[in-house]
Tab-separated table of C-alpha atoms in Angstrom:
chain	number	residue	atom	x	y	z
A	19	UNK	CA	-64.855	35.027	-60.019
A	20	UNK	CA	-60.879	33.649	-59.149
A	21	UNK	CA	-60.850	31.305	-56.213
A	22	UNK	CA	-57.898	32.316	-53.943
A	23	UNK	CA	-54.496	29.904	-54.394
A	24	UNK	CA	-54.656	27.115	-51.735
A	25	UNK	CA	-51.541	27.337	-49.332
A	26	UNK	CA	-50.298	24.821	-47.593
A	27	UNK	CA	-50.998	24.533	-43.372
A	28	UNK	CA	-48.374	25.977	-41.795
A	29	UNK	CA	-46.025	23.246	-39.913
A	30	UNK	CA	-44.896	24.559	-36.473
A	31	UNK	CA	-41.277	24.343	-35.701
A	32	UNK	CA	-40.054	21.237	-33.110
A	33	UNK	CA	-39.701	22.100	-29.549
A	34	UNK	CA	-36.495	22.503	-28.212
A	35	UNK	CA	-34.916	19.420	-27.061
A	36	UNK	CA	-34.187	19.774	-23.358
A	37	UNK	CA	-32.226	16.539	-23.161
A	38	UNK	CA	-28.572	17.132	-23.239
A	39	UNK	CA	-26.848	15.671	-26.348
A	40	UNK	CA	-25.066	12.074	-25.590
A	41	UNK	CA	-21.707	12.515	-24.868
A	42	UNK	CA	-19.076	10.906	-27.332
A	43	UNK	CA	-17.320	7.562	-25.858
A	44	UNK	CA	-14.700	8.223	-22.908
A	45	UNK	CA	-14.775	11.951	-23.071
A	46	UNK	CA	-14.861	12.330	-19.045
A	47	UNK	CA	-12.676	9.163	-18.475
A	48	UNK	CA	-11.315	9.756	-14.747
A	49	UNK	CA	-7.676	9.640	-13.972
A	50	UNK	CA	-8.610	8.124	-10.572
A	51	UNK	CA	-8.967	4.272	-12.359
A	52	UNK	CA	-5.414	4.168	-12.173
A	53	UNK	CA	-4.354	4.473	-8.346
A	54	UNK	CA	-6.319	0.866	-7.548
A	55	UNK	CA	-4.729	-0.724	-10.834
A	56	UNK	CA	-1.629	-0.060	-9.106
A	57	UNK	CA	-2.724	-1.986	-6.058
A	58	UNK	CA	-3.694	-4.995	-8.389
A	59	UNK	CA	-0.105	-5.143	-9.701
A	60	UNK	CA	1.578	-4.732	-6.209
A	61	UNK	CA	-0.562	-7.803	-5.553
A	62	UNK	CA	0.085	-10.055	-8.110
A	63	UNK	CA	3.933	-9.262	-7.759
A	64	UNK	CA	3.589	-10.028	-4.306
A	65	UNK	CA	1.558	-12.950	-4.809
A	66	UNK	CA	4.917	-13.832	-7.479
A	67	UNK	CA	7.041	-13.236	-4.323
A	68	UNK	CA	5.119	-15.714	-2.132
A	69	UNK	CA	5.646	-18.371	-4.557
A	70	UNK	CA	9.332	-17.974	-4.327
A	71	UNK	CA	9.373	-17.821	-0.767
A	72	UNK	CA	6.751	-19.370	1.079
A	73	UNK	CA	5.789	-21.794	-1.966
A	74	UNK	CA	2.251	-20.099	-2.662
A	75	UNK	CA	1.009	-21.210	-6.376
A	76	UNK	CA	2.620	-20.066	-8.613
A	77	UNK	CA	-0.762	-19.285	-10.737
A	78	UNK	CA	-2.367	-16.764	-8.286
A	79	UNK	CA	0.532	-14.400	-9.012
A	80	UNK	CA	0.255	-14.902	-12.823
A	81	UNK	CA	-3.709	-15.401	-12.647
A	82	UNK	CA	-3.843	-11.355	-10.696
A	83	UNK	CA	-0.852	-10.057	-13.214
A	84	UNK	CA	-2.546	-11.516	-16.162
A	85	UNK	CA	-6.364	-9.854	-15.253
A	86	UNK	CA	-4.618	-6.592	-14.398
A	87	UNK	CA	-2.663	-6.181	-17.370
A	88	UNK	CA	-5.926	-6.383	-19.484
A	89	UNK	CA	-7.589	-4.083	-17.166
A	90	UNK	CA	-4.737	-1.723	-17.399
A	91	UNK	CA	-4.616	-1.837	-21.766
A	92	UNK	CA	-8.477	-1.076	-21.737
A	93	UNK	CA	-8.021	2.034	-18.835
A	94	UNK	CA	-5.400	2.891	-20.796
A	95	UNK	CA	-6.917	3.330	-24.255
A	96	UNK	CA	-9.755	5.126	-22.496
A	97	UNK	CA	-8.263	7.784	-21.064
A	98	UNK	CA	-5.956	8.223	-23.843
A	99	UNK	CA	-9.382	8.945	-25.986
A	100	UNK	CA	-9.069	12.143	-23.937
A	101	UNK	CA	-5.764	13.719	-25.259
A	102	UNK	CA	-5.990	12.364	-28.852
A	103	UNK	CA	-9.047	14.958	-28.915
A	104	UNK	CA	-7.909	17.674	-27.663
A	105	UNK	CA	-4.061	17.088	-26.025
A	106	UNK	CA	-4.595	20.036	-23.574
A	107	UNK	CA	-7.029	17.893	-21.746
A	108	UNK	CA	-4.173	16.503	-19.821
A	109	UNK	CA	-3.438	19.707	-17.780
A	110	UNK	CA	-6.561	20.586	-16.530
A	111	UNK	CA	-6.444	16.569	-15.150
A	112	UNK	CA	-3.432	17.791	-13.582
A	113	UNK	CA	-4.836	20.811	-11.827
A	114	UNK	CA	-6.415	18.839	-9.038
A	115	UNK	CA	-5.100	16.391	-6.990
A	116	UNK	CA	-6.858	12.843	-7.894
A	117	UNK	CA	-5.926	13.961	-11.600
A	118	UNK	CA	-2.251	14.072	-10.661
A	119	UNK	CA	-2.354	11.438	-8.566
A	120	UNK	CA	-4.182	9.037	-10.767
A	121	UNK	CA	-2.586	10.283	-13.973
A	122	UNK	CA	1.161	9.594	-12.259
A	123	UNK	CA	-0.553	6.061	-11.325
A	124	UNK	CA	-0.758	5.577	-14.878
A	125	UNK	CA	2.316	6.228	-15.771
A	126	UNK	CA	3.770	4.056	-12.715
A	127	UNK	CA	1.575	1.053	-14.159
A	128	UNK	CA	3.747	0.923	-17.211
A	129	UNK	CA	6.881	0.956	-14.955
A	130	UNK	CA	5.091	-2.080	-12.956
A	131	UNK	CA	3.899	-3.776	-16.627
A	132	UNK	CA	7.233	-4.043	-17.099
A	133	UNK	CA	8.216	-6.118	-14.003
A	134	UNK	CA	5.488	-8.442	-14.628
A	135	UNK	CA	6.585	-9.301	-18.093
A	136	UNK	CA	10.652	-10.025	-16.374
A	137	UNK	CA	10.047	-13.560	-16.528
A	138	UNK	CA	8.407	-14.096	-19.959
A	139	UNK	CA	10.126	-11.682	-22.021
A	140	UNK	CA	12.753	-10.020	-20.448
A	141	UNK	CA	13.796	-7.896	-23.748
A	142	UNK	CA	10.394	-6.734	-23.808
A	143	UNK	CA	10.513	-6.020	-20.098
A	144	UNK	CA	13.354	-3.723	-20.638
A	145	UNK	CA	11.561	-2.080	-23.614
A	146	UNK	CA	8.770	-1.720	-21.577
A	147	UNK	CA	10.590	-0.174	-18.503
A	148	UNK	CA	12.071	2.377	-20.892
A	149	UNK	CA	8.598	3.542	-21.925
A	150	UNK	CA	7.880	3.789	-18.435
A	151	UNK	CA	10.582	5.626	-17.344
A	152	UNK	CA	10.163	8.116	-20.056
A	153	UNK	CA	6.369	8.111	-19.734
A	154	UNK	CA	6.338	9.149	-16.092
A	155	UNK	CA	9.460	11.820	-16.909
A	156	UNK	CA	6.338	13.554	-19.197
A	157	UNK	CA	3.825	13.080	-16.310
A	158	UNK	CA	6.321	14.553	-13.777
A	159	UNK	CA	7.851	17.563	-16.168
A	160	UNK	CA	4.022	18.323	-16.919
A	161	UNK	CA	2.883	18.330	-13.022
A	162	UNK	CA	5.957	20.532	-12.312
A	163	UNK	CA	5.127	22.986	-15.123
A	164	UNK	CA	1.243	22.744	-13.407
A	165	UNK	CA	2.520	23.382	-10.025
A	166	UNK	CA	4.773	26.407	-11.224
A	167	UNK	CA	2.135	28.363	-13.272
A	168	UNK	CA	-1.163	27.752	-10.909
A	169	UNK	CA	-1.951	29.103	-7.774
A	170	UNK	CA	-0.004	29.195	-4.670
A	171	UNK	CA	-2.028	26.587	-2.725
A	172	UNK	CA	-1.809	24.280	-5.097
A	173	UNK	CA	2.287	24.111	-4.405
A	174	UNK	CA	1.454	22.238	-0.919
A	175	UNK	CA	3.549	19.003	-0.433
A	176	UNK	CA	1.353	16.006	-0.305
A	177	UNK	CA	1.836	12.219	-0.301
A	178	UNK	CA	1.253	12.325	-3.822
A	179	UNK	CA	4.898	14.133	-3.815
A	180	UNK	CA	6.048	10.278	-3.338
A	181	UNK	CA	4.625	9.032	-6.592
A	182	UNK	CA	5.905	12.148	-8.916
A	183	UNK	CA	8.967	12.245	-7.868
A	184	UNK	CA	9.872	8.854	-5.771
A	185	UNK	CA	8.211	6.974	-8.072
A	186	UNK	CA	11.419	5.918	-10.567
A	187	UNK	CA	11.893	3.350	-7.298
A	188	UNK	CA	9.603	1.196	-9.089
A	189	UNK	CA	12.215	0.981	-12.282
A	190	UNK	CA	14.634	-1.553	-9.974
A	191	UNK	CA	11.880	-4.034	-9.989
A	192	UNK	CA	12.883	-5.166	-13.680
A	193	UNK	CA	16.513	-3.471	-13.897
A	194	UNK	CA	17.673	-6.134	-10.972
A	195	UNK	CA	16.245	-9.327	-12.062
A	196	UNK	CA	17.541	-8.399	-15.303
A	197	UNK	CA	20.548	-8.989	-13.717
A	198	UNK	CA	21.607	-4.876	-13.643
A	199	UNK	CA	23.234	-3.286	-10.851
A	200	UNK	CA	24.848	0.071	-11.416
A	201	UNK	CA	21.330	1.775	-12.418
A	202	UNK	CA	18.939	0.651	-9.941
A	203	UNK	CA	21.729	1.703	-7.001
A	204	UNK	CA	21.773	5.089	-8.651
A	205	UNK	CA	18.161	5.337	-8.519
A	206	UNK	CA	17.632	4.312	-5.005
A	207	UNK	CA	20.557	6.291	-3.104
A	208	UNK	CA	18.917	9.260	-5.485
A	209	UNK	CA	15.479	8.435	-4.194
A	210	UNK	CA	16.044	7.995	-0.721
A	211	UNK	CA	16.750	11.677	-0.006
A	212	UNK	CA	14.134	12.805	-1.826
A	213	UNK	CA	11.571	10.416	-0.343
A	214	UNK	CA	13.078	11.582	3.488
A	215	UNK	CA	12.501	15.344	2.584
A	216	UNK	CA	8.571	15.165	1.624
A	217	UNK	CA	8.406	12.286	4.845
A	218	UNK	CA	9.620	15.830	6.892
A	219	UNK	CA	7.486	18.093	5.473
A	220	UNK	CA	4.492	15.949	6.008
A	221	UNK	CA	5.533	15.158	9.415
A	222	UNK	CA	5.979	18.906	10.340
A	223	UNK	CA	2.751	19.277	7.925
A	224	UNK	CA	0.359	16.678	10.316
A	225	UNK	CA	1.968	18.482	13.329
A	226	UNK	CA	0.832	22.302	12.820
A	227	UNK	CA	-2.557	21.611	10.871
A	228	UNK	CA	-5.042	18.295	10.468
A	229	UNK	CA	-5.521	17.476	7.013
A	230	UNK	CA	-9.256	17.618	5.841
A	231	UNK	CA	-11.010	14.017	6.063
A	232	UNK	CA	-11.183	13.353	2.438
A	233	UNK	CA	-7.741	13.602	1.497
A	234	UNK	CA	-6.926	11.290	4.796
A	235	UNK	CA	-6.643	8.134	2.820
A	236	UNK	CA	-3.230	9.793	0.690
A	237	UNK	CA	-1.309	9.451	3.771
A	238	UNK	CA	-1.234	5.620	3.160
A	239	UNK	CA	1.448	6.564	0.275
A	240	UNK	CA	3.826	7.210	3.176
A	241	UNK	CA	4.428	3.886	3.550
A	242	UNK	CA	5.257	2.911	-0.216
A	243	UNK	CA	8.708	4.319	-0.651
A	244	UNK	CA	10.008	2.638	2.539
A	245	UNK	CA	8.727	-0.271	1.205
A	246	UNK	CA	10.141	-0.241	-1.818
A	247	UNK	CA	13.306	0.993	-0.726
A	248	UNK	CA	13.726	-2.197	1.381
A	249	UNK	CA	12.365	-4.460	-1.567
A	250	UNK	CA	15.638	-2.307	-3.782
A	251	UNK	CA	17.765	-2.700	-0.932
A	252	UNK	CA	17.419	-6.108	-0.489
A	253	UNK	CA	17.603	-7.228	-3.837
A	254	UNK	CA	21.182	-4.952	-4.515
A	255	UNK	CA	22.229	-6.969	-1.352
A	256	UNK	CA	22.132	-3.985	1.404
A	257	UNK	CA	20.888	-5.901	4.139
A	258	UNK	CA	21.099	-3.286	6.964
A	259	UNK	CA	19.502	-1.027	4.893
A	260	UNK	CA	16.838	-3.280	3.860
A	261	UNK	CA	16.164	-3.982	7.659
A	262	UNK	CA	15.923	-0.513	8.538
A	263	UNK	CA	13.536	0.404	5.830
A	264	UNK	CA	11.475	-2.764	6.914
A	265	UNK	CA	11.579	-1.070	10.109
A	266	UNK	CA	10.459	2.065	8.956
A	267	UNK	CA	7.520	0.546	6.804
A	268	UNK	CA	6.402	-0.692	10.279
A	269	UNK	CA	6.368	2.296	12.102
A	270	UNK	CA	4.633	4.318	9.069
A	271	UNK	CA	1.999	0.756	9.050
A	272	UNK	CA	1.572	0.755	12.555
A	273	UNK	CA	0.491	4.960	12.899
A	274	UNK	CA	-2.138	4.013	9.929
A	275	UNK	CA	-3.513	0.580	11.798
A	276	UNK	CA	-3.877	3.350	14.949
A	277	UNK	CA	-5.155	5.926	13.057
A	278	UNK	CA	-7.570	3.944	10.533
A	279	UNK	CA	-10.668	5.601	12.027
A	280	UNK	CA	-10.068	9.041	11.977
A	281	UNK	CA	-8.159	8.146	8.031
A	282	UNK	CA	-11.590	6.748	6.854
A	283	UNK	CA	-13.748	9.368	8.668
A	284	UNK	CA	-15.131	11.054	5.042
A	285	UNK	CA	-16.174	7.606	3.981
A	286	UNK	CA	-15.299	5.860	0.406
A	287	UNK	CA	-14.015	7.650	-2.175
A	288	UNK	CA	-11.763	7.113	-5.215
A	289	UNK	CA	-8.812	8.281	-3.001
A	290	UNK	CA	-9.069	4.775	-1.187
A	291	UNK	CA	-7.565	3.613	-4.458
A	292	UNK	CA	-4.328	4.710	-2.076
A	293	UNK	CA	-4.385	2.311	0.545
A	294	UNK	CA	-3.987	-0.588	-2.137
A	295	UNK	CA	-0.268	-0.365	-3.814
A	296	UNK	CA	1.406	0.639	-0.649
A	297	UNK	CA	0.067	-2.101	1.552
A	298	UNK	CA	0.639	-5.038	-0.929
A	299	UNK	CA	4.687	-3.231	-1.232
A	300	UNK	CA	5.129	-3.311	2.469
A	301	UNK	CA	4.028	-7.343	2.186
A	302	UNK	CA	6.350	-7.849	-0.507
A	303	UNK	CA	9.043	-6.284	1.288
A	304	UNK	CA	8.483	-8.130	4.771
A	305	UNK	CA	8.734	-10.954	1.789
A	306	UNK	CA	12.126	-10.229	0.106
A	307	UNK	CA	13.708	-9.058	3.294
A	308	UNK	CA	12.792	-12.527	5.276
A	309	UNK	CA	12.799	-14.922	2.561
A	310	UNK	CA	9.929	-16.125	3.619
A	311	UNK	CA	11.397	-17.423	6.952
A	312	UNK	CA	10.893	-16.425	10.428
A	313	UNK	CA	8.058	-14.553	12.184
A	314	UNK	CA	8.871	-11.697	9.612
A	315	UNK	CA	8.198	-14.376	7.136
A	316	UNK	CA	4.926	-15.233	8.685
A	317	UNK	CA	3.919	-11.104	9.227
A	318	UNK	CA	4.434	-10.922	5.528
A	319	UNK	CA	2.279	-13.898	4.532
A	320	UNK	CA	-0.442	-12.370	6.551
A	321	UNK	CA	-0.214	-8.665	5.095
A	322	UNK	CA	-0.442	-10.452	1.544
A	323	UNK	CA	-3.668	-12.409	2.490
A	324	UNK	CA	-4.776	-9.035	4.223
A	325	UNK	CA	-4.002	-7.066	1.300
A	326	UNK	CA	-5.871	-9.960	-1.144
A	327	UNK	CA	-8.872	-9.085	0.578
A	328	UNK	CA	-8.617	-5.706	1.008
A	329	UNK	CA	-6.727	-4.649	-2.572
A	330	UNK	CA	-9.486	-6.111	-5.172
A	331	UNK	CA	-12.625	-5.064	-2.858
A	332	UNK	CA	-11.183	-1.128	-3.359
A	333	UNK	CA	-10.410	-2.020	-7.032
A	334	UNK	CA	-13.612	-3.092	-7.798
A	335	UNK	CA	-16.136	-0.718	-6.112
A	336	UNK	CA	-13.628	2.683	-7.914
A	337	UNK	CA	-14.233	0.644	-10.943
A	338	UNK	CA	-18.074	0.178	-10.802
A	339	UNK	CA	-18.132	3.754	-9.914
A	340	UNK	CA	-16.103	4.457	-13.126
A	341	UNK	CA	-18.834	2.091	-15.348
A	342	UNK	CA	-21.737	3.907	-13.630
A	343	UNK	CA	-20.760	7.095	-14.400
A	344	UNK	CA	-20.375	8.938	-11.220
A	345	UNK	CA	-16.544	8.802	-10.455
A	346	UNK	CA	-15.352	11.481	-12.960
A	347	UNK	CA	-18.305	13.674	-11.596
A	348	UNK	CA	-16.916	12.962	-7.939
A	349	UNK	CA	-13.209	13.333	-8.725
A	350	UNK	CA	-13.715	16.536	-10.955
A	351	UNK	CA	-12.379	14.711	-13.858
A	352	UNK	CA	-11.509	16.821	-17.392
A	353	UNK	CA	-13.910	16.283	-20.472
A	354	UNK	CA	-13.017	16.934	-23.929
């Protein structure tokens, strides 16, 4: 009599995992970071500014430039993670609006790195503006190629217009204390016109439709370019013309002051991160055009400490929203 062979007890397969896998390290990182970094470098070049002219310490400037400029390496590397995966990445960001605005922020930080590092290293300054220059000439020739091939609607002029294609304004910053002339006039009498033409088409925009309550806060970009135009202006020695973009700032200021409930009606969001750069501009142009003297003088003093309370609050709470996870999810960001 054969005993039958012993087989072993069948093992049953694992259950299907239903936890999603973990995803690799800054796969999702969110354009929308960028926009409030901006804000922290107006502020610590205005903070600069009111050491020059109203004798502020000189170490809050240097103490705001310093933190932002690590903030802005480590944003930096982490969204760059993105493309260095898979490069085509970058135009889906560019598809929606907080991906072109933030990703032109980004680029428009470099041009801003650059002014900050004017008075330690000027040759890397002007290294550093070059980058810039070129970097946002990709950002821009990539939106345009976006705007051409998608849908209609997404063609609509918006305050972002201002930072695509206004935004070499920033370049004067370090081409003037450098002690150029010829290159930042040619950039601001070319920016002007463009900067007037999307401030008419948004005008005539506001005036036949309201814009939805979330995208409210981009209208603060308005008052950037006459900002910066004055801060240009001023420093090329165009007085009148500094004065009347001064002026201008103030108008544009003034409708946003009036109009700062219905702006914030949807609540915060990552597009807040626009309210930061132009307000601390407009106080470092009431700065540069007064010289710190003079009730303008005084107005600009006050927008600065406005803007200090207002500019790292906004900063802050985009990036806590970017550590916890939930502002790429909010602001449609690309993942690899």
């Amino acid at each position: 009599m054969t005993t039958p062979p012993r087989t072993r007890p069948r093992i049953p397969p694992a259950p299907p995992s239903f936890m999603p896998p973990k995803p690799g390290l800054w796969t999702r990182t969110p354009p929308a970071i960028f926009p409030p970094l901006m804000g922290l470098f107006g502020l610590g070049l205005g903070w600069r500014l009111a050491a020059e002219t109203l004798g502020a310490p000189v170490f809050i400037g240097d103490m705001v430039l310093g933190a932002t400029v690590l903030i802005y390496a480590f944003a930096l590397v982490a969204y760059l993670a993105k493309p260095l995966r898979r490069p085509g990445v970058v135009i889906e960001d560019l598809r929606i609006l907080p991906g072109r605005a933030g990703l032109t922020a980004m680029s428009l930080c470099c041009v801003l790195l650059a002014a900050t590092l004017v008075p330690f290293a000027p040759g890397l300054a002007a290294a550093t503006a070059a980058v810039g220059a070129i970097f946002h000439l990709c950002i821009l020739g990539l939106i345009v190629h976006s705007l051409v091939t998608g849908p209609v609607e997404g063609r609509v002029v918006t305050p972002v217009f201002h930072l695509t294609f206004v935004g070499f304004i920033l370049g004067p910053l370090t081409t003037i204390p450098l002690g150029l002339t010829l290159l930042p006039t040619v950039t601001l009498f070319a920016m002007m016109p463009v900067a007037a033409a999307i401030w008419a088409v948004s005008l005539w925009q506001l005036w036949t439709r309201i814009p939805p309550a979330p995208l409210r806060p981009l209208l603060a970009i308005h008052l950037a370019p006459a900002s910066l135009f004055a801060i240009v202006s001023d420093g090329l020695g165009y007085d009148m013309l500094a004065a009347g973009a001064v002026a201008l700032g103030a108008l544009i200021l003034a409708a946003l002051l009036l109009s700062a409930r219905w702006l914030t009606a949807a609540g915060f969001s990552a597009l807040w991160g626009a309210f930061t750069f132009p307000l601390a501009a407009f106080a470092g142009a009431l700065l540069s055009v007064s010289d710190g003297r003079g009730a303008v003088g005084v107005a600009g003093g006050l927008v600065l400490v406005a803007a200090s309370l207002a500019i790292p609050v906004i900063a802050v709470r985009i990036l806590q929203a970017w550590a916890k996870g939930g502002l790429a999810a909010k602001t449609n960001a690309a993942e690899v």
